[in-house]
Amino acid sequence: MKKAKVFRPTAFAFPYLAVTLVFVIVPLILVTVYAFRGQDGSFTFENFKYVFTEAAYRNSLFKTVGIAALATLLCLLVAYPVAYVLASAPFNKMAVLALLFVIPMWMNFVLRIVALKSVFTAIGLKPSFLTGVLGLVYDFLPYMLLPIYTVLSNMDKSYIEASRDLGASDFSTFWKVTFPLSFPGIISGISMVFMPIFSAYAVTGLLADPGTTVIGRGIEILFGLREYGAGSALSFILLLLVFLVMFLSSLLSKRTNKTAKGGNRQ
Amino acid sequence: MKNKTLLSLVIRWAILVIVLIAIYLPIALIVVYSFSEVRDLGGEYGSFSFNLYTKLFKNKELMQATANTLIIGLTSAFLATVLGTVSAIGIHYMTKMRKTVDTASQITVVNAEIVTAMGFYLLFIFMRDVLKISFNLGLGWLILAHTVITTPYVILSVSPRLKQLNPNLLEASMDLGASPMRSLITVMLPQLAGAMISGFALAFTLSLDDFVVTSINGGNTYTISTFVYNHIRRSGVLPEVRALSTIIFLVVLIVMIVVNVIKNRKLKSENK
């Protein structure tokens, strides 16, 4: 029998593959090459040594981890209750309400940060560590809110009913059922906020004091000084961090999936 | 019992209202003060006027930045939609390579933006110094960079729709004698239109919102984000930005309302 010719236009992906190769893969290779390349063109760790011995860059790197962790935690503390309320009755019937929380996301973030800046000026808050962190929370809140809200509103409500029927209080139902089931949302929220803060130097640049900045600014300064080696070394460190965060979050979501499905806790 | 549920309702409303106030207070103040010419917010309001709006349209640099933002946003979103849709179709039919291609397309999505931005910049340096291909940073390079960054989001929006399509329709079209190309254009593409539009919208807003890549790869070309950032860093305030913010906020609001009205109507007519 004649085999029907199957239509498989895989070649359609080739232009994009070429674009990805030239404009995504090659740049990453360049970052890696410049990071390990000395002035004379030989392989070296000098660039890494430089960014770790120069106090300004080393401190900025560690401070960024702290700022990102703090801002992510604050985002979570604000976003979780909001997402929880929005997903609960009677609020889950009001689609407009959830929309109100994400509309600002569609407005240019520099303009929103400038608006926040003028409010801080009006109430007499001077640029500081606090205003910088508040600005980051203001900017990234929707990115934490959306994944948690999605998970909570798609959650199978029968788990909660079962917990209630079996006599658990509201609190222990939340703590032992709802909260663990919402882990995937929390994890994806954290990964949408934590790493992007490393690049968000526009926010700290507009709102915080000069001492409070994220490492993205340090990288920008190094490239501005034509210190491509040191700048690439810092970029390479961020690249490793991105991989680490991705690895951890995939590990965590695998584990929570297991416990959610099998319930095989000790 | 009844008191308890009432109390819980009040607390839950309070949480929502407090956070909404925190989100909208800065924007509301900007809108209110866009009709006043005072330098800072909070103090005296002065008289109501449209002066900031006329100032805005006379500010050549800010108008140029706005034009650049729209040119880069529309062009790159259009290119990303074409490239993203075509490659989503290609990826859809892949078998062995699929996982590799999917991973490769997500690199810029998960990567730190500053690293992506520096990668582009190093590519520019490399092409200029090593390959001796000389060009200037600016509009063209930014359109290219934004297209590369936003295409994965178009793929992310078109791919799920492709999986839902009924493959029999395409085959029926080819059985009836239409060429594969014609079947793709007349049968598949119309079914993808919705996903393509949301992909375009996503790419466009991501481009408008971009700061890091634009700031590092723009040379002397500024967009709203980079121009306003640099101006405020240098000289503190720029009152006409309030007028610009108000206009952009209103446009966003109107678009969101229209989109949701259309969505609700569609849902209702489907339920009927």
Coordinates of C-alpha atoms in Angstrom, one line a residue:
Chain A
M1 CA 0.0 0.0 0.0
K2 CA 1.2 3.5 -0.7
K3 CA 2.2 5.3 2.4
A4 CA 0.5 8.7 2.7
K5 CA 2.9 11.5 2.5
V6 CA 2.9 13.2 5.9
F7 CA 3.2 16.9 5.9
R8 CA 5.9 17.9 8.4
P9 CA 7.1 21.5 7.9
T10 CA 9.9 21.3 10.5
A11 CA 12.0 23.6 8.3
F12 CA 9.7 26.4 9.5
A13 CA 11.7 26.5 12.7
F14 CA 15.0 26.9 11.0
P15 CA 15.0 30.7 10.6
Y16 CA 14.3 31.1 14.3
L17 CA 17.0 28.5 15.1
A18 CA 19.5 30.6 13.1
V19 CA 18.4 33.7 14.9
T20 CA 18.7 32.0 18.3
L21 CA 22.2 30.7 17.4
V22 CA 23.5 34.1 16.3
F23 CA 21.8 36.4 18.8
V24 CA 21.4 34.2 21.9
I25 CA 24.0 31.4 21.9
V26 CA 26.9 33.3 20.3
P27 CA 26.5 36.2 22.8
L28 CA 26.5 33.8 25.8
I29 CA 29.7 32.2 24.3
L30 CA 31.2 35.7 24.0
V31 CA 30.3 36.5 27.7
T32 CA 32.0 33.2 28.7
V33 CA 35.1 33.8 26.5
Y34 CA 35.6 37.4 27.6
A35 CA 35.1 36.3 31.3
F36 CA 38.0 33.9 31.1
R37 CA 40.2 35.9 28.7
G38 CA 43.1 38.0 30.0
Q39 CA 44.5 41.3 28.4
D40 CA 46.9 39.2 26.3
G41 CA 44.3 36.8 25.1
S42 CA 45.3 33.9 27.3
F43 CA 43.0 31.8 29.6
T44 CA 42.9 33.3 33.1
F45 CA 40.8 33.7 36.3
E46 CA 42.1 37.3 36.7
N47 CA 38.7 38.8 35.9
F48 CA 37.0 36.8 38.6
K49 CA 39.8 37.6 41.0
Y50 CA 39.3 41.3 40.2
V51 CA 35.6 41.4 40.9
F52 CA 36.0 39.5 44.1
T53 CA 38.9 41.6 45.5
E54 CA 37.5 45.0 44.4
A55 CA 35.2 45.7 47.4
A56 CA 32.7 47.7 45.5
Y57 CA 31.8 44.9 43.2
R58 CA 32.0 42.1 45.7
N59 CA 29.9 43.9 48.3
S60 CA 27.4 44.9 45.6
L61 CA 27.0 41.2 44.6
F62 CA 26.3 40.1 48.1
K63 CA 24.1 43.1 48.9
T64 CA 22.1 42.3 45.8
V65 CA 21.4 38.8 47.0
G66 CA 20.2 40.3 50.3
I67 CA 18.1 43.0 48.6
A68 CA 16.6 40.4 46.2
A69 CA 15.8 38.0 49.0
L70 CA 14.2 40.7 51.2
A71 CA 12.1 42.2 48.4
T72 CA 11.0 38.7 47.2
L73 CA 10.0 37.8 50.8
L74 CA 8.0 41.1 51.1
C75 CA 6.4 40.5 47.7
L76 CA 5.3 37.0 48.9
L77 CA 4.0 38.4 52.2
V78 CA 1.8 40.9 50.4
A79 CA 0.9 38.8 47.4
Y80 CA -0.1 35.6 49.2
P81 CA -3.0 37.1 51.3
V82 CA -4.2 39.0 48.3
A83 CA -4.1 36.0 46.1
Y84 CA -5.8 33.9 48.8
V85 CA -8.6 36.4 49.2
L86 CA -9.1 36.9 45.5
A87 CA -9.4 33.1 45.0
S88 CA -11.9 32.7 47.9
A89 CA -15.7 33.1 47.7
P90 CA -17.3 35.6 47.1
F91 CA -14.3 37.4 45.5
N92 CA -13.6 34.6 43.0
K93 CA -16.8 35.6 41.2
M94 CA -15.5 39.2 40.7
A95 CA -13.2 38.9 37.7
V96 CA -12.7 42.6 37.5
L97 CA -11.1 42.7 41.0
A98 CA -8.2 40.4 40.1
L99 CA -7.7 42.4 36.9
L100 CA -7.3 45.6 38.9
F101 CA -4.2 44.1 40.6
V102 CA -2.4 43.5 37.3
I103 CA -3.4 46.5 35.2
P104 CA -0.4 48.5 36.3
M105 CA 1.8 45.7 34.9
W106 CA 0.9 46.9 31.5
M107 CA 2.0 50.5 32.2
N108 CA 5.7 51.4 31.6
F109 CA 7.5 50.5 34.8
V110 CA 9.9 53.5 34.8
L111 CA 6.9 55.8 34.7
R112 CA 5.3 53.9 37.6
I113 CA 8.6 54.1 39.6
V114 CA 8.8 57.9 38.9
A115 CA 5.2 58.2 40.2
L116 CA 6.2 56.3 43.4
K117 CA 9.3 58.5 43.7
S118 CA 7.2 61.7 43.7
V119 CA 4.9 60.2 46.4
F120 CA 8.0 59.4 48.5
T121 CA 9.2 63.0 48.0
A122 CA 5.8 64.4 48.9
I123 CA 5.6 62.5 52.2
G124 CA 9.3 63.4 53.0
L125 CA 10.9 59.9 52.5
K126 CA 14.5 60.4 51.5
P127 CA 16.1 58.0 49.1
S128 CA 17.4 55.1 51.2
F129 CA 17.7 51.3 51.4
L130 CA 14.0 51.1 52.5
T131 CA 12.7 53.2 49.6
G132 CA 14.7 51.1 47.2
V133 CA 13.3 47.8 48.5
L134 CA 9.7 49.2 48.6
G135 CA 10.1 50.3 45.0
L136 CA 11.2 46.8 44.0
V137 CA 8.2 45.3 45.8
Y138 CA 5.9 47.8 44.1
D139 CA 7.4 46.9 40.7
F140 CA 7.4 43.1 41.1
L141 CA 4.2 42.5 43.1
P142 CA 2.0 41.5 40.1
Y143 CA 4.6 38.8 39.0
M144 CA 4.4 37.2 42.5
L145 CA 0.6 37.6 42.6
L146 CA -0.4 36.1 39.3
P147 CA 1.1 32.6 39.6
I148 CA -0.1 32.2 43.2
Y149 CA -3.5 33.4 42.3
T150 CA -3.7 31.0 39.3
V151 CA -2.7 28.0 41.4
L152 CA -5.1 28.9 44.3
S153 CA -8.1 29.6 42.0
N154 CA -7.6 26.3 40.0
M155 CA -7.1 24.3 43.2
D156 CA -9.5 21.3 43.7
K157 CA -11.8 22.6 46.4
S158 CA -12.7 19.0 47.4
Y159 CA -9.4 18.7 49.3
I160 CA -10.5 21.7 51.5
E161 CA -14.0 20.3 52.0
A162 CA -12.6 16.9 52.9
S163 CA -10.3 18.5 55.5
R164 CA -13.2 20.4 57.0
D165 CA -15.4 17.3 57.0
L166 CA -12.7 15.4 58.9
G167 CA -12.9 18.1 61.6
A168 CA -9.8 20.2 60.9
S169 CA -10.1 23.9 61.9
D170 CA -9.9 26.7 59.4
F171 CA -6.3 27.3 60.4
S172 CA -5.0 23.7 60.1
T173 CA -6.9 23.3 56.8
F174 CA -5.0 26.2 55.4
W175 CA -1.7 25.2 56.9
K176 CA -1.8 21.5 56.1
V177 CA -3.9 21.5 52.8
T178 CA -4.2 24.9 51.0
F179 CA -0.7 26.2 51.7
P180 CA 1.2 23.0 50.6
L181 CA -0.9 22.7 47.5
S182 CA -0.1 26.3 46.5
F183 CA 3.7 25.6 46.6
P184 CA 4.1 25.4 42.8
G185 CA 2.6 29.0 42.5
I186 CA 4.9 30.3 45.2
I187 CA 7.9 28.7 43.6
S188 CA 7.1 30.2 40.2
G189 CA 6.4 33.5 41.8
I190 CA 9.7 33.5 43.5
S191 CA 11.6 32.6 40.3
M192 CA 9.8 35.4 38.5
V193 CA 10.9 38.0 41.1
F194 CA 14.2 36.9 42.7
M195 CA 16.5 36.8 39.6
P196 CA 15.0 39.7 37.7
I197 CA 15.8 42.0 40.7
F198 CA 19.5 41.5 39.9
S199 CA 19.0 43.5 36.7
A200 CA 16.5 46.0 38.1
Y201 CA 19.0 48.8 38.7
A202 CA 16.6 51.4 37.2
V203 CA 14.4 51.0 40.3
T204 CA 17.2 51.4 42.8
G205 CA 18.8 54.1 40.7
L206 CA 15.6 56.2 40.9
L207 CA 14.5 55.4 44.4
A208 CA 17.4 54.3 46.6
D209 CA 20.4 56.1 48.0
P210 CA 23.6 55.8 46.0
G211 CA 24.9 53.1 48.3
T212 CA 21.9 50.8 47.6
T213 CA 22.2 49.4 44.1
V214 CA 21.9 46.0 42.5
I215 CA 24.7 44.2 40.6
G216 CA 23.2 45.0 37.2
R217 CA 24.4 48.6 37.8
G218 CA 27.9 47.3 38.5
I219 CA 28.0 45.3 35.3
E220 CA 26.8 48.4 33.4
I221 CA 29.5 50.5 34.9
L222 CA 32.2 48.0 34.0
F223 CA 31.1 47.8 30.4
G224 CA 30.9 51.6 30.3
L225 CA 34.6 51.7 31.4
R226 CA 35.3 49.2 28.6
E227 CA 36.3 46.6 31.3
Y228 CA 34.7 43.9 29.2
G229 CA 36.6 41.1 31.0
A230 CA 35.5 42.0 34.5
G231 CA 32.0 42.9 33.3
S232 CA 31.7 39.5 31.6
A233 CA 33.0 37.8 34.7
L234 CA 30.2 39.3 36.8
S235 CA 27.7 38.4 34.0
F236 CA 29.0 34.8 34.0
I237 CA 28.5 34.6 37.8
L238 CA 24.9 35.8 37.3
L239 CA 24.5 33.1 34.6
L240 CA 25.6 30.5 37.1
L241 CA 23.1 31.9 39.6
V242 CA 20.3 31.7 37.0
F243 CA 21.1 28.0 36.5
L244 CA 21.3 27.4 40.2
V245 CA 17.9 29.0 40.8
M246 CA 16.3 27.1 37.9
F247 CA 17.8 23.8 39.2
L248 CA 16.5 24.5 42.7
S249 CA 13.0 25.5 41.6
S250 CA 12.6 22.4 39.3
L251 CA 13.8 20.2 42.2
L252 CA 11.4 21.8 44.6
S253 CA 8.4 21.7 42.2
K254 CA 9.2 18.0 41.5
R255 CA 9.2 17.3 45.2
T256 CA 6.0 19.2 46.0
N257 CA 4.3 17.5 43.1
K258 CA 5.2 14.2 44.6
T259 CA 3.9 15.0 48.1
A260 CA 0.8 16.6 46.6
K261 CA 0.0 13.5 44.5
G262 CA 1.2 10.6 46.6
G263 CA 1.0 12.2 50.0
N264 CA 4.0 10.1 51.0
R265 CA 5.3 12.2 53.9
Q266 CA 7.0 10.4 56.8
Chain B
M1 CA -21.3 32.2 63.8
K2 CA -22.8 34.8 61.6
N3 CA -20.6 37.5 63.2
K4 CA -17.5 35.5 62.5
T5 CA -18.2 35.2 58.7
L6 CA -19.0 38.9 58.6
L7 CA -15.8 39.7 60.3
S8 CA -13.8 37.5 58.0
L9 CA -15.5 39.2 55.0
V10 CA -14.5 42.6 56.4
I11 CA -10.9 41.6 56.9
R12 CA -10.7 40.1 53.4
W13 CA -12.1 43.3 51.9
A14 CA -9.7 45.3 54.0
I15 CA -6.6 43.4 52.7
L16 CA -7.7 44.0 49.1
V17 CA -8.5 47.6 49.5
I18 CA -5.3 48.5 51.4
V19 CA -3.1 46.8 48.7
L20 CA -5.2 48.4 45.9
I21 CA -4.7 51.9 47.5
A22 CA -1.0 51.3 47.7
I23 CA -0.9 50.3 44.1
Y24 CA -3.1 53.1 42.7
L25 CA -2.2 56.0 45.0
P26 CA 0.9 57.0 43.1
I27 CA -0.8 56.7 39.7
A28 CA -3.9 58.6 41.0
L29 CA -1.7 61.4 42.3
I30 CA 0.2 61.6 39.0
V31 CA -3.1 61.9 37.1
V32 CA -4.4 64.6 39.5
Y33 CA -1.2 66.6 39.4
S34 CA -0.9 66.3 35.6
F35 CA -3.3 69.2 35.5
S36 CA -1.1 71.4 37.8
E37 CA 2.2 72.9 36.9
V38 CA 3.8 72.7 40.3
R39 CA 7.2 71.1 40.4
D40 CA 6.6 68.6 43.2
L41 CA 3.5 66.7 44.3
G42 CA 1.8 67.0 47.7
G43 CA 2.2 70.7 48.2
E44 CA 0.2 73.6 46.8
Y45 CA -1.8 72.5 43.7
G46 CA -1.8 75.9 42.0
S47 CA -4.4 76.3 39.2
F48 CA -6.0 73.7 37.0
S49 CA -4.5 73.8 33.5
F50 CA -3.6 71.7 30.5
N51 CA -0.2 73.4 30.4
L52 CA 1.8 70.2 31.1
Y53 CA 0.1 68.5 28.1
T54 CA 1.1 71.3 25.8
K55 CA 4.6 71.3 27.3
L56 CA 4.7 67.5 26.7
F57 CA 3.9 67.8 23.0
K58 CA 6.5 70.6 22.7
N59 CA 9.2 68.6 24.4
K60 CA 11.1 67.4 21.3
E61 CA 13.3 64.9 23.1
L62 CA 10.5 63.3 25.0
M63 CA 8.4 63.2 21.8
Q64 CA 11.3 61.6 19.9
A65 CA 11.7 59.1 22.7
T66 CA 7.9 58.3 22.5
A67 CA 8.1 57.9 18.7
N68 CA 11.2 55.6 19.1
T69 CA 9.3 53.5 21.7
L70 CA 6.4 53.0 19.4
I71 CA 8.5 52.3 16.3
I72 CA 10.6 49.8 18.1
G73 CA 7.6 48.2 19.9
L74 CA 5.4 47.9 16.8
T75 CA 8.2 46.7 14.4
S76 CA 9.7 44.2 16.8
A77 CA 6.3 42.9 17.9
F78 CA 5.3 42.4 14.2
L79 CA 8.6 40.6 13.4
A80 CA 8.4 38.6 16.6
T81 CA 4.8 37.5 15.7
V82 CA 5.8 36.4 12.2
L83 CA 9.0 34.6 13.3
G84 CA 7.3 33.2 16.4
T85 CA 4.3 31.8 14.6
V86 CA 6.2 30.3 11.8
S87 CA 8.7 28.6 14.1
A88 CA 6.0 27.5 16.5
I89 CA 4.5 25.6 13.5
G90 CA 7.9 24.2 12.8
I91 CA 8.5 23.2 16.4
H92 CA 5.0 21.6 16.6
Y93 CA 6.0 19.1 13.9
M94 CA 9.4 18.3 15.3
T95 CA 10.0 15.0 17.1
K96 CA 13.7 14.4 18.1
M97 CA 14.9 18.0 18.1
R98 CA 11.9 19.4 19.9
K99 CA 13.2 19.4 23.4
T100 CA 16.5 21.1 22.4
V101 CA 14.7 23.8 20.4
D102 CA 12.2 24.4 23.3
T103 CA 15.0 24.8 25.8
A104 CA 17.0 27.0 23.4
S105 CA 14.0 29.3 22.9
Q106 CA 13.6 29.7 26.7
I107 CA 17.1 30.9 27.3
T108 CA 16.3 34.6 27.1
V109 CA 13.1 34.1 29.1
V110 CA 14.9 32.7 32.2
N111 CA 18.2 34.5 31.8
A112 CA 19.0 37.7 33.8
E113 CA 18.2 40.6 31.6
I114 CA 21.5 42.4 32.2
V115 CA 23.3 39.3 30.9
T116 CA 21.2 39.2 27.7
A117 CA 21.8 43.0 27.3
M118 CA 25.6 42.5 27.7
G119 CA 25.6 39.6 25.4
F120 CA 24.1 41.8 22.6
Y121 CA 26.6 44.5 23.4
L122 CA 29.5 42.1 23.2
L123 CA 28.2 40.8 19.9
F124 CA 28.2 44.3 18.6
I125 CA 31.8 44.8 19.9
F126 CA 32.9 41.5 18.4
M127 CA 31.3 42.2 15.0
R128 CA 33.0 45.7 15.0
D129 CA 36.4 44.8 16.3
V130 CA 37.0 41.2 15.1
L131 CA 34.7 40.7 12.1
K132 CA 35.1 44.4 11.0
I133 CA 31.4 44.7 10.4
S134 CA 30.8 48.3 11.4
F135 CA 27.4 49.7 12.3
N136 CA 26.0 52.0 14.9
L137 CA 24.1 51.1 18.0
G138 CA 20.6 52.5 17.7
L139 CA 17.1 52.0 16.3
G140 CA 18.0 49.1 14.0
W141 CA 20.0 47.2 16.5
L142 CA 17.3 47.8 19.2
I143 CA 14.5 46.5 16.9
L144 CA 16.6 43.4 16.3
A145 CA 17.3 42.9 20.0
H146 CA 13.7 43.4 21.0
T147 CA 12.6 40.9 18.3
V148 CA 15.0 38.3 19.6
I149 CA 13.8 38.8 23.2
T150 CA 10.1 38.8 22.5
T151 CA 9.8 36.0 20.0
P152 CA 9.9 33.2 22.7
Y153 CA 6.8 34.8 24.2
V154 CA 5.0 34.6 20.9
I155 CA 6.0 30.9 20.6
L156 CA 4.7 30.4 24.2
S157 CA 1.4 31.9 23.2
V158 CA 1.0 30.1 19.8
S159 CA 2.2 26.6 20.8
P160 CA -0.6 25.7 23.1
R161 CA -3.2 26.7 20.5
L162 CA -1.4 24.5 17.9
K163 CA -1.8 21.5 20.2
Q164 CA -5.5 22.1 20.5
L165 CA -6.1 22.3 16.7
N166 CA -7.9 19.4 15.0
P167 CA -5.2 17.9 12.6
N168 CA -8.0 16.4 10.5
L169 CA -9.0 19.8 9.2
L170 CA -5.6 20.4 7.7
E171 CA -5.5 16.9 6.2
A172 CA -9.0 17.3 4.8
S173 CA -7.9 20.5 3.1
M174 CA -4.9 18.7 1.5
D175 CA -7.1 15.7 0.5
L176 CA -9.4 18.1 -1.3
G177 CA -6.4 19.2 -3.4
A178 CA -5.1 22.3 -1.7
S179 CA -1.3 22.5 -1.6
P180 CA 0.3 22.2 1.9
M181 CA 1.2 25.9 1.8
R182 CA -2.3 26.9 0.9
S183 CA -3.8 24.7 3.5
L184 CA -1.5 26.2 6.1
I185 CA -2.5 29.8 5.2
T186 CA -6.3 29.2 4.6
V187 CA -7.0 26.6 7.3
M188 CA -4.4 26.7 10.0
L189 CA -3.5 30.4 10.2
P190 CA -7.1 31.7 10.8
Q191 CA -7.4 29.3 13.7
L192 CA -4.2 30.7 15.2
A193 CA -5.3 34.4 14.8
G194 CA -6.3 34.8 18.5
A195 CA -3.1 33.3 19.8
M196 CA -1.1 35.5 17.4
I197 CA -2.9 38.6 18.5
S198 CA -2.2 37.9 22.2
G199 CA 1.4 37.0 21.3
F200 CA 1.7 40.4 19.5
A201 CA 0.2 42.2 22.5
L202 CA 2.6 40.5 24.9
A203 CA 5.6 41.2 22.7
F204 CA 4.6 44.9 22.2
T205 CA 4.1 45.5 26.0
L206 CA 7.4 43.7 26.8
S207 CA 9.2 45.9 24.3
L208 CA 7.6 49.1 25.7
D209 CA 8.5 48.1 29.2
D210 CA 12.1 47.2 28.4
F211 CA 14.8 49.2 30.1
V212 CA 18.1 47.3 30.5
V213 CA 18.6 46.0 26.9
T214 CA 17.5 49.3 25.5
S215 CA 19.7 51.4 27.8
I216 CA 22.9 49.4 27.0
N217 CA 22.3 48.8 23.3
G218 CA 20.6 52.1 22.3
G219 CA 23.6 54.3 21.8
N220 CA 22.1 57.8 21.3
T221 CA 18.6 56.4 20.7
Y222 CA 16.3 56.8 23.7
T223 CA 12.9 55.3 24.4
I224 CA 10.5 56.6 27.1
S225 CA 12.0 54.3 29.7
T226 CA 15.6 55.2 29.1
F227 CA 15.0 59.0 28.4
V228 CA 12.9 59.5 31.6
Y229 CA 15.3 57.5 33.7
N230 CA 18.3 59.5 32.5
H231 CA 16.6 62.8 32.8
I232 CA 15.3 62.2 36.3
R233 CA 18.7 60.9 37.4
R234 CA 20.3 64.1 36.1
S235 CA 17.9 66.7 37.1
G236 CA 15.4 65.3 39.6
V237 CA 12.0 65.9 38.1
L238 CA 10.4 66.4 34.7
P239 CA 6.8 67.6 35.3
E240 CA 5.5 66.8 31.8
V241 CA 6.2 63.1 32.5
R242 CA 3.1 63.3 34.6
A243 CA 1.0 64.2 31.5
L244 CA 2.7 61.4 29.5
S245 CA 2.0 58.9 32.4
T246 CA -1.6 59.9 32.5
I247 CA -2.1 59.4 28.8
I248 CA -0.4 56.0 28.9
F249 CA -2.4 54.9 31.9
L250 CA -5.7 55.9 30.2
V251 CA -4.8 54.1 27.0
V252 CA -3.9 50.9 29.0
L253 CA -7.1 51.2 31.0
I254 CA -9.3 51.7 27.9
V255 CA -7.6 48.8 26.1
M256 CA -8.0 46.5 29.1
I257 CA -11.7 47.4 29.4
V258 CA -12.4 46.8 25.7
V259 CA -10.5 43.5 25.7
N260 CA -12.5 42.3 28.7
V261 CA -15.8 43.4 27.3
I262 CA -15.1 41.5 24.1
K263 CA -13.9 38.4 26.1
N264 CA -17.1 38.4 28.2
R265 CA -19.3 38.8 25.2
K266 CA -17.5 35.9 23.5
L267 CA -17.9 33.7 26.7
K268 CA -21.6 34.6 26.9
S269 CA -22.3 33.8 23.2
E270 CA -20.4 30.5 23.6
N271 CA -22.5 29.6 26.6
K272 CA -25.8 30.3 24.8

